[in-house]
Tab-separated table of C-alpha atoms in Angstrom:
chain	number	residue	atom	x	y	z
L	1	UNK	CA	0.000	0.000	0.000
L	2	UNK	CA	1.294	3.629	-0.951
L	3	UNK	CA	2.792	5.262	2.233
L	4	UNK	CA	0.348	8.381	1.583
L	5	UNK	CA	-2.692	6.524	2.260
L	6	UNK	CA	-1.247	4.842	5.528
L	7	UNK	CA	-0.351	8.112	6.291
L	8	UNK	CA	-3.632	9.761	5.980
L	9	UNK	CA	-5.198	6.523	7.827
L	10	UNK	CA	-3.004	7.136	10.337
L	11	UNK	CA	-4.025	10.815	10.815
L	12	UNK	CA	-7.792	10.027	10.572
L	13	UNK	CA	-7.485	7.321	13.417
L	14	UNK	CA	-4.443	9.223	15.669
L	15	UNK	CA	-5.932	12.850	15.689
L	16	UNK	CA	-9.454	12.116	17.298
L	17	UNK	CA	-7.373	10.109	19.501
L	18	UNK	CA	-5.934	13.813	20.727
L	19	UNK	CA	-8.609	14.774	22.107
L	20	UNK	CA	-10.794	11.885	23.348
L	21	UNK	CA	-7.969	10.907	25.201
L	22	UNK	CA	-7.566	14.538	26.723
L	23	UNK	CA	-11.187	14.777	27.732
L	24	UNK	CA	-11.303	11.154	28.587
L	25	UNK	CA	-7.772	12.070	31.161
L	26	UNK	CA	-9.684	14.957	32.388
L	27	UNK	CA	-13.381	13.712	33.415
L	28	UNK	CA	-15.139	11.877	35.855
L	29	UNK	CA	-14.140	7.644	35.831
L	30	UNK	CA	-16.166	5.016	35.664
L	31	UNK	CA	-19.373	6.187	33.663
L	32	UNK	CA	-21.152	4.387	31.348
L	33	UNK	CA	-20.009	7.386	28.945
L	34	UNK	CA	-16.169	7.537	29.679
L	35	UNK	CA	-16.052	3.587	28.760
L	36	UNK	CA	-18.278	3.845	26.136
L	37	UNK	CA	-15.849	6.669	24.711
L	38	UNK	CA	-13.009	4.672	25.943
L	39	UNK	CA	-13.618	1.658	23.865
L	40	UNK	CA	-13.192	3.822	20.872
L	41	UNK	CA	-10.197	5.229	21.988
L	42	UNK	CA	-8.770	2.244	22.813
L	43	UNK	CA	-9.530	0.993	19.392
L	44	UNK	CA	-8.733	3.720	18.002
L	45	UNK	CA	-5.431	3.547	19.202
L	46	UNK	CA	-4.839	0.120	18.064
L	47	UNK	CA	-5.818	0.724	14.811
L	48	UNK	CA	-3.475	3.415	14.467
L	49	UNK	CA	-0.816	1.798	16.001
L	50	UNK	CA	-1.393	-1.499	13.237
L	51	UNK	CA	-1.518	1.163	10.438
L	52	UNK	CA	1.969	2.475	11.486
L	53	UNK	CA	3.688	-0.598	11.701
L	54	UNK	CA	3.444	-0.979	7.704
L	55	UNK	CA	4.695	2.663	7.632
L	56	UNK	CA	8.752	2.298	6.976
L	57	UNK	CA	10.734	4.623	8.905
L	58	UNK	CA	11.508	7.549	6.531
L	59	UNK	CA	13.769	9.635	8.784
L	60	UNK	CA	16.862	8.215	10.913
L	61	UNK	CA	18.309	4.872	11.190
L	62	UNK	CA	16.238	2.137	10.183
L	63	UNK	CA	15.919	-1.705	11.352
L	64	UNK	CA	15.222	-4.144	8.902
L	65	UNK	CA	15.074	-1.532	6.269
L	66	UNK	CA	11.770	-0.536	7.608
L	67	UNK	CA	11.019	-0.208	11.408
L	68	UNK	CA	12.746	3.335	13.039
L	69	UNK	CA	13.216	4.409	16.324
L	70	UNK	CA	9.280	5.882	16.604
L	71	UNK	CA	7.683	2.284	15.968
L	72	UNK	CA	8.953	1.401	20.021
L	73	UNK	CA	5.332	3.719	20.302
L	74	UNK	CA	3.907	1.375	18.327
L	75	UNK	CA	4.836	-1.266	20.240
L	76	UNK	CA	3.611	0.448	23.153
L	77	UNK	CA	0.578	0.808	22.379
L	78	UNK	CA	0.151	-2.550	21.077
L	79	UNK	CA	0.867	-3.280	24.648
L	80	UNK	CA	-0.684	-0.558	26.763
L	81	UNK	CA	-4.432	-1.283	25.360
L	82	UNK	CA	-4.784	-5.012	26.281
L	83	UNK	CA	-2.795	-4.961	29.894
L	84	UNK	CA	-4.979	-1.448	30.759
L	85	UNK	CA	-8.213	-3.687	29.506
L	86	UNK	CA	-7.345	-6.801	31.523
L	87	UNK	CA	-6.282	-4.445	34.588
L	88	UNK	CA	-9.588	-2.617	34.537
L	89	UNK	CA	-11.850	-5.909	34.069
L	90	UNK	CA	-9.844	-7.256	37.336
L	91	UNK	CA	-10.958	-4.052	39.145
L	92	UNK	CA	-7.189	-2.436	39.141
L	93	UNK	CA	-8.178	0.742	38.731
L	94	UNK	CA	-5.015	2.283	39.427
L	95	UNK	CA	-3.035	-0.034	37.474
L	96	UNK	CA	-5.316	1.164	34.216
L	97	UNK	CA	-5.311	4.297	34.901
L	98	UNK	CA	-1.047	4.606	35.130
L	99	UNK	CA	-1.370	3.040	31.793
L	100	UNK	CA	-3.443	5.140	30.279
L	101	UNK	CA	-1.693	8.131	31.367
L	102	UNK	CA	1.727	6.624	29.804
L	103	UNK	CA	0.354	5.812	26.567
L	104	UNK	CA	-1.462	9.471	26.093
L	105	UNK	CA	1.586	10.519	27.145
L	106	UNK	CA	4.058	8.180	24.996
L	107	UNK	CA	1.941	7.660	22.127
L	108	UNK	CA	0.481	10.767	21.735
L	109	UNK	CA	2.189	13.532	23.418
L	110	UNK	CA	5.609	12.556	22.523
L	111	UNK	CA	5.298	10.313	19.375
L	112	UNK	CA	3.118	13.247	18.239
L	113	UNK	CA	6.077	15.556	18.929
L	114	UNK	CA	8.484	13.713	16.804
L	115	UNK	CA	6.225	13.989	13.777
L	116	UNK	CA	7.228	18.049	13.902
L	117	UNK	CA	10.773	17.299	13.408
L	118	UNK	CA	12.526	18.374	10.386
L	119	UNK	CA	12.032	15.885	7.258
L	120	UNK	CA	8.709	14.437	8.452
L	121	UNK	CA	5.326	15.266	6.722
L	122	UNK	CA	3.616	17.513	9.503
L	123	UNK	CA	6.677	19.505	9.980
L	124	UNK	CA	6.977	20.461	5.880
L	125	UNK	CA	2.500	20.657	6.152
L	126	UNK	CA	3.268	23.459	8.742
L	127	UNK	CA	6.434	24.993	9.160
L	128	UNK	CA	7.343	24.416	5.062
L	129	UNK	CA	10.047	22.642	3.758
């Protein structure tokens, strides 16, 4: 598949992903609307992070000519999702919640940050090339 298109799937799934997982960081727990808008986060975020693993690695060193340095966020979420799923269904509330706050964090905050740096496709959209 053309890199553009995973790159525009990527931004349709990641960006709502911004804020739902801002509001969802900053509201009341436990109501039947923060899990219902937590499930599509969730998969949200797996999606996304699926859609960027077939994304190679376009700037810095690469790993089997594909995977960079930003797919460990990947990884993490790939991770994060499930084990803050199981922790919540076993009623560890802090557990999921430490979780959740790392991956907004890690996979949005500060993946999200390297995507301005020179070379990538949102830093040429808004700072030129």
């Amino acid at each position: 598949m053309e890199y553009k298109y995973l790159m525009y799937a990527h931004l349709v799934t990641v960006v709502p992903c911004v804020f739902i997982g801002a509001y969802l960081l900053s509201v009341k727990k436990g109501t039947p609307f923060h899990k219902s808008l937590g499930k599509i986060y969730m998969s949200l975020m797996i999606i996304t992070a699926i859609i960027t693993l077939f994304m190679p690695a376009d700037v810095g060193p690469q790993f089997l000519n594909h995977f960079g340095y930003i797919h460990l966020f990947s990884f993490l979420t790939l991770y994060s999702v499930p084990t803050a799923i199981i922790a919540i269904k076993k009623g560890h509330v802090k557990k999921h919640k430490l979780k959740m706050i790392f991956l907004y964090v890690g996979a949005i905050i500060i993946a999200g940050g390297f995507t301005f740096t020179p070379g990538r496709f949102l830093h040429n959209l808004f700072f030129g090339n």
